[in-house]
XYZ file of C-alpha atoms in Angstrom:
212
model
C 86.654 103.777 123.746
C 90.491 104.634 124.129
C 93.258 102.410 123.766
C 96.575 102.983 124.969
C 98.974 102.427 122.056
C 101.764 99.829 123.250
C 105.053 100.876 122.867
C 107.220 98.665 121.066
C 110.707 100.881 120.746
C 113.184 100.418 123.342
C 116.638 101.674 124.321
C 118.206 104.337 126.687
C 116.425 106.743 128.013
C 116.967 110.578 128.697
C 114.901 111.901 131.536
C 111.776 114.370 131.073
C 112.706 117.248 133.263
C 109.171 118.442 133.799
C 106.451 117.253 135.524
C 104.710 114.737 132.919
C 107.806 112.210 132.900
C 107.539 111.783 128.970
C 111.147 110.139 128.987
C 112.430 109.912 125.571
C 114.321 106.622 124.277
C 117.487 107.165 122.738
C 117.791 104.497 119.264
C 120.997 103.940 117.844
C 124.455 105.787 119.530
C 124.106 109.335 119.283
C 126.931 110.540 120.400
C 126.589 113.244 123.818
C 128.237 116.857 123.033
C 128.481 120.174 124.246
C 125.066 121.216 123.641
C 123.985 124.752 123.158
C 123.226 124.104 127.298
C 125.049 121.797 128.678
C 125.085 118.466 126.510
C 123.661 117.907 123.454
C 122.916 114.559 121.375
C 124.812 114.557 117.999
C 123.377 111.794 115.120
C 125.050 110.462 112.845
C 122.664 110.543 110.180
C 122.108 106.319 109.779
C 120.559 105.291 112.665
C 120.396 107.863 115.752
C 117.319 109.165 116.991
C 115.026 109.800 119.595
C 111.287 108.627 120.321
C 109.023 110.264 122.719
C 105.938 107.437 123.341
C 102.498 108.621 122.949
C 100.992 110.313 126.553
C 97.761 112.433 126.919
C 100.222 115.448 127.625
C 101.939 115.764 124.492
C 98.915 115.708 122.457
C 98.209 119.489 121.594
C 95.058 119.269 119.868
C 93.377 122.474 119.225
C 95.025 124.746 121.712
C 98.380 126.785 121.851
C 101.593 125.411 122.120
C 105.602 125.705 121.584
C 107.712 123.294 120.058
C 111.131 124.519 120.307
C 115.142 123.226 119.950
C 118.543 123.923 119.244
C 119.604 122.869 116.035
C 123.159 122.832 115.149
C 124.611 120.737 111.408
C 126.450 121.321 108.557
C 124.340 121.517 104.763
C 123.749 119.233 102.950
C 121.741 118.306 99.837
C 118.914 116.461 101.502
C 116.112 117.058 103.300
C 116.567 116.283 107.000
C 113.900 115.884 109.682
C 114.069 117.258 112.781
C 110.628 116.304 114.284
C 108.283 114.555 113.726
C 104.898 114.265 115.869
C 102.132 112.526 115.312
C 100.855 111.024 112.002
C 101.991 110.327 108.540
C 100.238 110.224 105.011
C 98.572 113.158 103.481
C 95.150 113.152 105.697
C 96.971 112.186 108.572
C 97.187 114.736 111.741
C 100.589 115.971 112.095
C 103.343 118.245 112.603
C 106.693 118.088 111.790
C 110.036 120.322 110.580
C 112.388 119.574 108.338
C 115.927 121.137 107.763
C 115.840 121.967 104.065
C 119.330 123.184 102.890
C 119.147 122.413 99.099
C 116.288 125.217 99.271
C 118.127 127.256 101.967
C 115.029 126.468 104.485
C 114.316 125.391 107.161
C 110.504 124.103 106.151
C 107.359 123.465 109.089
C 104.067 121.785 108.623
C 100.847 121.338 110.374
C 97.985 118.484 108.775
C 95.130 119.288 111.369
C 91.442 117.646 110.575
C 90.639 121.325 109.483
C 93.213 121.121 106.379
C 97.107 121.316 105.745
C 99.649 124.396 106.669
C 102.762 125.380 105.394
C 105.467 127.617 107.124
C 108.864 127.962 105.688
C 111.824 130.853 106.932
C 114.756 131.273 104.402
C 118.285 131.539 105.235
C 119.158 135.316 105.059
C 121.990 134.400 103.649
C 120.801 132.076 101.200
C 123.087 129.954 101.121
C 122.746 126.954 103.686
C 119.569 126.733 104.865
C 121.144 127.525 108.118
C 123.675 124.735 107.985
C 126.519 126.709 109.144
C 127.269 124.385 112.150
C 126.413 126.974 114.405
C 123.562 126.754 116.884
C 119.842 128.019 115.797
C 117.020 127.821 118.001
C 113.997 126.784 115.682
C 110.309 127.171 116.935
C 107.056 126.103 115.908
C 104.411 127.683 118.135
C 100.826 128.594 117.614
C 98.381 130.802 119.203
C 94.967 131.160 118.564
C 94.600 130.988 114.671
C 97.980 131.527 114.007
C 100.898 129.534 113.223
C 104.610 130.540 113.176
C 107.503 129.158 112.340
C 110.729 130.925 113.918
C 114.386 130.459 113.266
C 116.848 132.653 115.751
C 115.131 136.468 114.882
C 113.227 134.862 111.510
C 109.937 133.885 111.092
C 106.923 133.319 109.064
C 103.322 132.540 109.837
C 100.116 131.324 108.423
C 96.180 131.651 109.595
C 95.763 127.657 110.653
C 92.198 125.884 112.325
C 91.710 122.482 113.856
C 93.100 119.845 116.019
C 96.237 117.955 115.790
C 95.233 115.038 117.369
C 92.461 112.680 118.040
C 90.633 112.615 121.344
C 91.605 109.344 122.263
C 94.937 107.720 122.001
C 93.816 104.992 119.158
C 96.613 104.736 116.368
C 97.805 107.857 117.542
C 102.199 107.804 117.541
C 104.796 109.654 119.211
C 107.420 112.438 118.594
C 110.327 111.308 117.166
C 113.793 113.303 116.735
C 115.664 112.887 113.755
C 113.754 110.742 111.725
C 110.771 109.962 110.174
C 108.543 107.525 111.089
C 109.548 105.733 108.299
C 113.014 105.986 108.884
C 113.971 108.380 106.078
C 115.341 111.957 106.177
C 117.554 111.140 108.691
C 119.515 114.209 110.659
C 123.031 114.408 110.595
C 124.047 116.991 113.574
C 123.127 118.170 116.628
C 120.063 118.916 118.754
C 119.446 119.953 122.324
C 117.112 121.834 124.985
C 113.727 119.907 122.686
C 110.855 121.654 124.653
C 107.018 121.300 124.606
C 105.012 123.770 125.943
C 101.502 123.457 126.268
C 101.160 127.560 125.427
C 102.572 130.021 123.044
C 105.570 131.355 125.205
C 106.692 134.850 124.340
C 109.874 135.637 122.420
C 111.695 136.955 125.609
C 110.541 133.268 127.076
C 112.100 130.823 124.440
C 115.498 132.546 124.918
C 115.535 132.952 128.216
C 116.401 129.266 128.651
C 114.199 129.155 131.720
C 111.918 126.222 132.890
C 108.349 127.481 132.763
């Protein structure tokens, strides 16, 4: 049987501009920026972040997908999450990317019930793990049996199997921005345009800042 997971975290929320109205809630006071679009959400690194609930159309499972945004801080030592979907714990199904400037990274992985994957794309310059304070557009997409990881015209990829989430919504969390569930590896910067797509868009797609 499925259970709907209640929802305990409240606060403002910023609208889902697609069809699925997966509204995300806005914790602490980010503050709103020029975005790499638009406006942005800059946090501070203490408390800021941003939830998306649990709903049937954010759970990928097995199929393709894109998870993309525009990333903009300055480096610092620690690790910094950007997302984080799903699960935590070392068997647990999830997905997440973390900003990794003390190994001049920025550092993706996938736990699916088929086994763990790692992606990882250096900074060319090796030097800031792409915390130059300039905007990056970072993308985890998969399609088929393949996983990438892309940063601007980088990338890696890895062979990857399996599901990312249950088939019911029992236990099953959220997406947050920012933070992880545990409320470590905060971000310090700026984010904007966050995007699921329920297929791998092309390359000429996630640029084209166009709603699909």
């Amino acid at each position: 049987q499925a259970h709907e997971v209640s929802d305990p975290i409240t606060g403002p929320q910023t609208p889902d501009s697609s069809v699925h109205c997966v509204n995300a809630k806005v914790l602490g006071s980010p503050a709103v920026v020029a975005g790499r679009y638009g406006t942005g959400l800059q946090f501070d690194g203490t408390d800021d972040a941003a939830y998306l609930p649990y709903r049937p159309s954010i759970a990928l499972g097995d199929s393709d997908f894109t998870v993309s945004t525009w990333v903009k801080y300055s480096a610092t030592t620690a690790d910094q999450v950007i997302f984080w979907a799903y699960g935590t714990g070392a068997t647990e199904r999830s997905m997440w990317l973390r900003a990794q400037p003390s190994k001049d990274r920025f550092y993706g992985y996938l736990q699916t019930d088929s086994g763990a994957y790692e992606l990882s794309v250096p900074d060319p310059s090796a030097a800031a793990g792409f915390g130059d304070n300039a905007w990056h557009l970072v993308t985890i997409r998969r399609s088929g049996n393949t996983a990438e990881l892309l940063v601007d015209d980088n990338r890696s990829s890895t062979p990857v199997a399996g599901s990312l989430t249950y088939g019911d919504t029992f236990s099953v969390d959220g997406i947050r921005l920012g933070v992880k569930p545990d409320g470590t590896n905060r971000f310090k910067g700026a984010l904007d345009e966050f995007r699921i797509h329920r297929r791998a868009l092309t390359d000429s797609e996630l640029t084209g800042n166009v709603d699909f």
